Short mmCIF file of C-alpha atoms in Angstrom, two decimals:
data_model
loop_
_atom_site.label_atom_id
_atom_site.label_comp_id
_atom_site.label_asym_id
_atom_site.label_seq_id
_atom_site.Cartn_x
_atom_site.Cartn_y
_atom_site.Cartn_z
CA MET F 1 51.93 64.30 99.55
CA LYS F 2 53.54 61.35 98.09
CA ASN F 3 57.08 62.80 98.73
CA LYS F 4 56.12 63.36 102.43
CA SER F 5 54.76 59.95 102.68
CA TYR F 6 57.82 58.47 101.24
CA VAL F 7 60.07 60.31 103.66
CA SER F 8 57.89 59.17 106.54
CA LYS F 9 58.11 55.65 105.53
CA LEU F 10 61.93 55.88 105.25
CA SER F 11 62.12 57.48 108.65
CA PHE F 12 59.91 54.65 110.20
CA ILE F 13 62.14 51.96 108.44
CA ALA F 14 65.33 53.61 109.85
CA LEU F 15 63.70 53.73 113.16
CA LEU F 16 62.96 49.96 113.09
CA LEU F 17 66.47 49.32 111.87
CA MET F 18 68.07 51.41 114.79
CA LEU F 19 65.82 49.57 117.40
CA ASN F 20 66.83 46.22 115.84
CA ALA F 21 70.49 47.16 115.89
CA SER F 22 70.02 48.20 119.59
CA THR F 23 68.46 45.04 120.53
CA LYS F 24 71.37 43.10 118.81
CA ILE F 25 73.83 45.02 120.81
CA TYR F 26 72.25 44.96 124.25
CA ALA F 27 69.57 42.32 124.60
CA LEU F 28 71.37 39.13 124.83
CA ASP F 29 74.15 38.66 127.42
CA TYR F 30 74.00 35.38 129.23
CA THR F 31 76.62 33.89 131.62
CA ILE F 32 76.71 30.06 131.78
CA SER F 33 78.56 28.34 134.45
CA PHE F 34 79.23 24.63 135.08
CA THR F 35 79.32 22.24 138.05
CA GLY F 36 79.88 18.64 138.40
CA THR F 37 78.28 15.91 140.57
CA GLY F 38 78.26 12.00 140.87
CA ALA F 39 81.53 10.29 140.18
CA SER F 40 83.36 13.63 140.05
CA SER F 41 82.63 17.18 141.33
CA THR F 42 85.43 18.77 139.11
CA VAL F 43 84.79 20.00 135.66
CA GLU F 44 88.12 20.01 133.70
CA ASN F 45 86.77 21.57 130.58
CA VAL F 46 83.51 21.91 128.62
CA ILE F 47 83.30 21.54 124.78
CA VAL F 48 80.39 23.83 123.59
CA GLN F 49 78.94 23.27 120.11
CA ASN F 50 76.27 25.59 118.90
CA LEU F 51 74.55 23.01 116.74
CA THR F 52 72.47 25.65 114.98
CA LYS F 53 75.43 27.83 113.77
CA GLY F 54 77.86 24.96 113.49
CA THR F 55 80.41 26.56 115.75
CA THR F 56 82.47 25.23 118.69
CA VAL F 57 84.40 26.68 121.53
CA THR F 58 86.18 25.16 124.67
CA VAL F 59 85.54 26.44 128.14
CA PRO F 60 88.62 25.66 130.36
CA ALA F 61 88.34 24.97 134.16
CA GLY F 62 87.49 27.88 136.31
CA SER F 63 86.02 29.94 133.27
CA VAL F 64 82.43 30.62 132.34
CA LEU F 65 80.72 30.88 129.04
CA ASN F 66 79.23 34.08 127.77
CA LEU F 67 76.55 33.89 125.09
CA THR F 68 76.20 37.12 123.23
CA ASN F 69 74.65 38.11 119.80
CA VAL F 70 77.02 41.08 119.57
CA ILE F 71 78.98 40.60 116.22
CA THR F 72 82.19 42.12 115.48
CA SER F 73 84.04 42.30 112.12
CA LEU F 74 87.53 41.79 113.88
CA ASP F 75 89.15 38.61 112.63
CA ASN F 76 88.66 35.92 115.35
CA PRO F 77 89.37 38.06 118.33
CA SER F 78 91.05 36.19 121.08
CA PHE F 79 89.38 37.02 124.30
CA ASN F 80 92.23 36.49 126.88
CA PHE F 81 91.44 37.64 130.25
CA ASP F 82 94.71 36.33 131.98
CA GLY F 83 96.66 39.49 133.04
CA ILE F 84 94.25 42.22 132.16
CA CYS F 85 91.25 43.83 133.98
CA ILE F 86 89.03 46.78 133.48
CA SER F 87 87.42 48.85 136.26
CA PRO F 88 84.65 49.83 136.57
CA ASN F 89 82.98 47.84 133.82
CA PRO F 90 80.22 49.08 132.78
CA ILE F 91 82.10 52.47 132.39
CA GLN F 92 80.20 55.68 133.39
CA ASP F 93 82.70 58.38 132.22
CA ASN F 94 86.08 56.80 132.32
CA ALA F 95 87.74 53.59 133.53
CA THR F 96 91.25 52.33 134.28
CA VAL F 97 92.51 49.41 132.40
CA THR F 98 95.51 47.47 133.99
CA PHE F 99 97.57 44.79 132.34
CA PHE F 100 100.85 42.92 132.88
CA ALA F 101 103.52 43.50 130.28
CA LYS F 102 105.44 40.34 130.01
CA GLN F 103 108.50 42.00 128.44
CA ASP F 104 109.90 45.53 127.79
CA GLY F 105 109.03 47.01 124.44
CA LEU F 106 106.53 48.86 122.20
CA THR F 107 102.87 48.25 123.25
CA GLN F 108 99.85 49.15 121.21
CA ILE F 109 96.66 49.88 122.88
CA SER F 110 93.44 50.16 120.81
CA ALA F 111 89.79 50.51 121.18
CA TYR F 112 87.34 49.11 118.48
CA THR F 113 83.58 49.56 117.86
CA ILE F 114 81.54 46.25 117.38
CA ASP F 115 81.75 46.66 113.62
CA GLY F 116 85.53 46.54 113.78
CA ARG F 117 86.32 50.43 113.56
CA LYS F 118 89.38 51.65 115.44
CA ILE F 119 88.15 54.76 117.33
CA ALA F 120 91.29 55.29 119.74
CA GLY F 121 94.80 54.12 119.91
CA LEU F 122 98.11 54.58 121.74
CA SER F 123 101.68 53.35 121.25
CA GLU F 124 104.12 53.42 124.12
CA ASN F 125 107.41 52.00 125.09
CA LEU F 126 106.47 50.04 128.46
CA LEU F 127 108.61 48.22 131.11
CA GLN F 128 107.94 44.66 132.02
CA GLY F 129 105.32 44.66 134.76
CA ASN F 130 102.08 46.22 135.75
CA ASN F 131 100.90 48.94 133.46
CA SER F 132 97.60 50.87 133.49
CA PHE F 133 95.93 53.45 131.24
CA LYS F 134 92.83 55.63 131.36
CA LEU F 135 89.96 55.11 128.90
CA SER F 136 87.27 57.49 127.88
CA LEU F 137 84.45 56.19 125.50
CA PRO F 138 81.10 57.14 124.25
CA LYS F 139 78.06 55.03 124.93
CA GLY F 140 78.17 51.49 123.40
CA ILE F 141 80.13 48.26 123.41
CA PHE F 142 83.75 48.15 122.48
CA LEU F 143 86.68 45.71 122.16
CA ILE F 144 89.85 46.70 123.94
CA LYS F 145 93.11 45.22 122.58
CA VAL F 146 96.61 45.41 124.15
CA GLN F 147 99.45 44.00 122.05
CA GLY F 148 103.17 43.92 123.10
CA ASN F 149 106.32 42.16 123.08
CA GLY F 150 105.27 38.36 123.64
CA PHE F 151 101.70 39.23 124.86
CA SER F 152 98.27 39.95 123.46
CA TYR F 153 95.22 40.72 125.64
CA SER F 154 91.49 41.43 124.56
CA THR F 155 88.60 42.43 126.75
CA LYS F 156 85.05 43.65 126.25
CA ALA F 157 84.13 47.13 127.63
CA ILE F 158 80.52 48.52 128.02
CA CYS F 159 80.02 52.33 128.35
CA GLN F 160 76.70 53.68 129.69
CA SER F 161 77.85 57.21 129.84
CA ALA F 162 75.79 59.85 127.76
CA SER F 163 78.95 61.95 127.31
CA THR F 164 79.72 63.16 123.87
CA ALA F 165 83.48 63.41 124.60
CA LEU F 166 85.66 61.89 121.93
CA PRO F 167 87.29 58.62 122.63
CA LYS F 168 90.58 58.89 124.50
CA ILE F 169 93.33 56.61 125.79
CA SER F 170 96.23 57.97 128.02
CA ILE F 171 98.83 56.23 130.10
CA ALA F 172 98.04 56.31 133.84
CA SER F 173 101.09 54.60 135.30
CA LYS F 174 104.17 52.43 134.48
CA GLU F 175 105.39 50.17 137.28
CA GLN F 176 108.64 48.00 136.58
CA VAL F 177 107.97 44.55 138.16
CA ILE F 178 110.65 42.01 137.00
CA SER F 179 109.64 38.95 139.05
CA ILE F 180 105.89 39.22 139.42
CA LYS F 181 103.60 37.05 137.05
CA PRO F 182 99.92 37.89 136.62
CA GLN F 183 97.37 35.84 138.47
CA LYS F 184 94.67 34.27 136.39
CA SER F 185 91.31 35.79 136.74
CA LYS F 186 88.94 34.10 138.93
CA ASN F 187 86.16 35.02 136.44
CA ALA F 188 87.79 34.11 133.09
CA VAL F 189 85.26 34.22 130.26
CA THR F 190 84.89 32.26 127.11
CA TYR F 191 82.73 33.97 124.50
CA MET F 192 80.29 32.33 122.00
CA LEU F 193 78.01 33.81 119.35
CA TYR F 194 74.52 32.81 120.24
CA SER F 195 70.82 33.77 119.15
CA THR F 196 67.68 32.85 121.12
CA GLY F 197 66.63 29.45 120.22
CA ASP F 198 70.02 28.13 119.07
CA GLN F 199 70.51 24.53 120.21
CA LEU F 200 73.78 24.03 122.28
CA LEU F 201 75.53 20.87 123.33
CA TYR F 202 77.76 20.88 126.32
CA LYS F 203 80.23 18.01 126.57
CA GLY F 204 81.76 18.23 130.14
CA LYS F 205 84.95 16.31 131.00
CA SER F 206 86.49 15.26 134.30
CA GLY F 207 89.35 12.83 134.05
CA ASN F 208 87.99 9.69 132.29
CA TYR F 209 84.35 10.78 132.74
CA CYS F 210 82.38 12.54 130.09
CA THR F 211 78.76 13.78 130.30
CA ILE F 212 76.68 15.50 127.53
CA VAL F 213 74.07 17.95 128.21
CA THR F 214 71.95 19.97 125.54
CA ASP F 215 70.18 23.36 126.26
CA LYS F 216 68.54 26.40 124.64
CA PRO F 217 69.38 29.11 127.29
CA ILE F 218 66.94 31.86 127.70
CA ALA F 219 68.87 33.50 130.65
CA SER F 220 72.07 33.12 132.63
CA LYS F 221 72.10 29.77 134.53
CA ILE F 222 74.21 27.03 136.08
CA ASN F 223 74.51 23.70 134.02
CA ASN F 224 75.37 20.49 136.02
CA PHE F 225 77.16 17.47 134.75
CA ASP F 226 76.24 14.20 136.53
CA PHE F 227 79.43 12.23 135.84
CA ILE F 228 78.72 8.61 135.59
CA GLU F 229 81.49 5.96 135.10
CA CYS F 230 81.03 3.92 131.86
CA LYS F 231 84.06 1.75 131.31
CA ASP F 232 84.24 -1.62 129.37
CA ALA F 233 86.32 -4.61 129.91
CA ASP F 234 89.05 -3.27 127.68
CA GLY F 235 89.41 -0.31 129.80
CA ASN F 236 87.65 2.06 127.37
CA TYR F 237 85.61 5.00 128.84
CA TYR F 238 82.48 6.33 127.19
CA SER F 239 80.61 9.51 127.19
CA VAL F 240 77.09 9.45 128.55
CA VAL F 241 73.87 11.48 128.02
CA LYS F 242 70.73 11.84 129.81
CA ILE F 243 67.43 11.86 127.72
CA GLY F 244 64.32 12.20 129.65
CA THR F 245 64.60 9.74 132.54
CA GLN F 246 67.01 7.40 130.67
CA VAL F 247 70.68 7.50 130.77
CA TRP F 248 72.41 6.29 127.44
CA MET F 249 76.00 5.73 126.25
CA ALA F 250 76.72 8.36 123.83
CA GLU F 251 79.19 6.33 121.95
CA ASN F 252 78.97 2.87 120.41
CA LEU F 253 80.44 -0.13 122.39
CA LYS F 254 83.86 -1.29 121.19
CA THR F 255 85.03 -3.85 123.71
CA THR F 256 86.59 -6.93 122.43
CA LYS F 257 85.88 -8.81 125.91
CA PHE F 258 82.91 -9.83 128.04
CA ARG F 259 82.53 -8.10 131.49
CA SER F 260 84.14 -11.32 132.86
CA GLY F 261 87.26 -10.50 130.98
CA GLU F 262 86.97 -13.43 128.53
CA ALA F 263 87.72 -12.51 124.89
CA ILE F 264 85.01 -12.31 122.28
CA ASP F 265 86.02 -14.00 118.95
CA ASN F 266 86.98 -11.53 116.22
CA VAL F 267 85.37 -13.11 112.99
CA THR F 268 86.21 -11.49 109.70
CA ASP F 269 84.94 -13.93 107.19
CA ASN F 270 81.31 -13.26 106.01
CA THR F 271 80.30 -16.84 105.36
CA VAL F 272 81.61 -17.90 108.82
CA TRP F 273 79.88 -14.95 110.39
CA TRP F 274 76.43 -15.90 109.02
CA ASN F 275 76.83 -19.57 110.07
CA LEU F 276 77.84 -18.71 113.68
CA ASN F 277 75.90 -19.91 116.73
CA THR F 278 78.70 -18.46 119.13
CA SER F 279 79.53 -14.93 120.28
CA ALA F 280 81.51 -12.71 117.79
CA TRP F 281 82.50 -9.23 116.89
CA CYS F 282 83.98 -7.43 113.86
CA ASN F 283 84.77 -3.97 112.44
CA MET F 284 82.78 -2.36 109.62
CA GLN F 285 84.70 -3.47 106.55
CA ASN F 286 86.90 -5.23 108.82
CA ASN F 287 88.77 -1.85 109.27
CA ASP F 288 90.01 -1.23 112.76
CA THR F 289 90.06 2.50 112.32
CA TYR F 290 86.18 2.32 111.76
CA GLY F 291 85.91 0.17 114.92
CA ILE F 292 87.66 2.69 117.01
CA LYS F 293 85.80 5.49 115.65
CA PHE F 294 82.14 4.08 115.28
CA GLY F 295 82.47 1.15 117.59
CA ARG F 296 82.27 -2.62 116.89
CA ILE F 297 79.63 -4.74 115.25
CA TYR F 298 78.43 -7.66 117.46
CA ASN F 299 76.16 -10.62 116.69
CA TRP F 300 73.28 -11.51 118.69
CA PHE F 301 74.97 -14.30 120.65
CA ALA F 302 77.41 -11.70 121.85
CA ALA F 303 74.74 -9.18 122.84
CA SER F 304 72.64 -11.72 124.87
CA ASP F 305 75.65 -13.83 126.33
CA ILE F 306 75.20 -14.23 130.09
CA ARG F 307 78.84 -13.35 130.54
CA ASN F 308 77.62 -9.71 129.75
CA ILE F 309 79.07 -7.43 127.08
CA ALA F 310 78.05 -4.26 128.64
CA PRO F 311 80.16 -2.11 131.10
CA LEU F 312 79.64 -2.77 134.78
CA GLY F 313 76.38 -1.03 135.81
CA TRP F 314 75.08 -0.93 132.30
CA HIS F 315 72.98 -3.39 130.06
CA VAL F 316 72.07 -4.02 126.52
CA ALA F 317 68.96 -1.67 125.89
CA THR F 318 65.69 -3.71 125.34
CA ASP F 319 63.18 -3.17 122.70
CA ALA F 320 60.98 -1.70 125.23
CA GLU F 321 63.61 0.89 126.30
CA TRP F 322 64.21 1.89 122.54
CA THR F 323 60.58 2.29 122.12
CA TYR F 324 60.35 4.43 125.31
CA LEU F 325 63.03 6.65 123.92
CA SER F 326 61.45 7.07 120.53
CA THR F 327 58.15 7.89 122.07
CA TYR F 328 59.65 10.42 124.40
CA LEU F 329 61.12 12.13 121.31
CA GLY F 330 57.86 12.42 119.37
CA GLY F 331 57.74 8.93 117.78
CA ASN F 332 59.52 7.09 114.92
CA THR F 333 59.01 9.88 112.41
CA LEU F 334 60.76 12.55 114.54
CA SER F 335 62.94 10.82 116.91
CA GLY F 336 65.71 9.78 114.37
CA GLY F 337 66.73 13.47 113.49
CA LYS F 338 66.94 14.33 117.22
CA LEU F 339 69.42 11.53 117.76
CA LYS F 340 71.69 12.05 114.78
CA ASP F 341 74.90 14.18 114.31
CA VAL F 342 74.23 17.19 112.02
CA GLY F 343 76.21 17.54 108.83
CA THR F 344 77.66 14.99 106.45
CA ILE F 345 80.97 13.94 108.07
CA ASN F 346 79.42 10.88 109.80
CA TRP F 347 76.13 10.51 107.71
CA PRO F 348 75.50 10.48 104.03
CA SER F 349 74.32 13.74 102.29
CA PRO F 350 71.90 15.60 102.59
CA ASN F 351 71.18 14.20 106.27
CA ILE F 352 67.89 16.25 106.26
CA GLY F 353 66.16 16.60 109.63
CA ALA F 354 69.25 15.85 111.81
CA THR F 355 69.48 18.11 114.79
CA ASN F 356 71.28 15.99 117.48
CA GLU F 357 69.29 18.16 120.16
CA THR F 358 69.45 15.17 122.47
CA GLY F 359 73.30 14.92 122.42
CA PHE F 360 73.04 11.23 121.53
CA SER F 361 75.03 11.64 118.43
#
């Protein structure tokens, strides 16, 4: 009886592991697209940070972000959808994969499982131009890689067929096309590893404008960047972030001039600084590199000067506005961590509690 019970427990555990593995493979597949409004309707690129996992990807213009929890052991696969397509996808029995060979030469076509095992491959001398091959796969998710003379493509294939046929790759056609260049896919995809509950930070850029948005996606969606101009008297542009109903600069001020264009005095002597009754600025440790990276330090006379230190359309935050921000984020005990960069690059170790879930940085 003990042996049977032991076997039953093992079988049950194995079943749970299989279900868990199945969930990891199929359960999470979100598509995130981006739009722009306000000062610009064009999104040039989006820097995406997974603050929970500490990873970063850049989504170029015209591309979408695909969040997936499918893990592959392949070393940093480069998902490049320019010049390759697979149809149909998902696959039922077989599919045709078409790609553009940039030069004549030996081309290797390979199919991998999500754990990095190569299950099918083919090497052919191909001509420059459009080439296609037939692909047959068992049920599952696979990475298809095409590598040739001066080009490399990767794409994800999903097969829903219940067929038990062995994986197979065979050349379908070779078409020599000397002068044609591949068109970029209208649905280019940038992939990022994601688990439910991970905190993401999107930094959308459009020319001089930059807006930050944070999110914890639970489904496919569209994220919009409201681009707002934030430009100081020196011509510096700043990232902005909306937190609740407030819009904040997401960088520290570094102007050396008032909005009127008049210069603010740069005072580097500590004794002189403490005895001032006029406007002044300095860099941390009088190091200009720190000033560019972290912003300048201003005395109260500069902050309250009627010539206005803030960019046009902006103002120095009041105590009431800081209090509103802190209260919105859960009070003084919790708000600090939600406003701080994670890690120890910009903050002393151990920086416990920092999440930057607001994007305030």
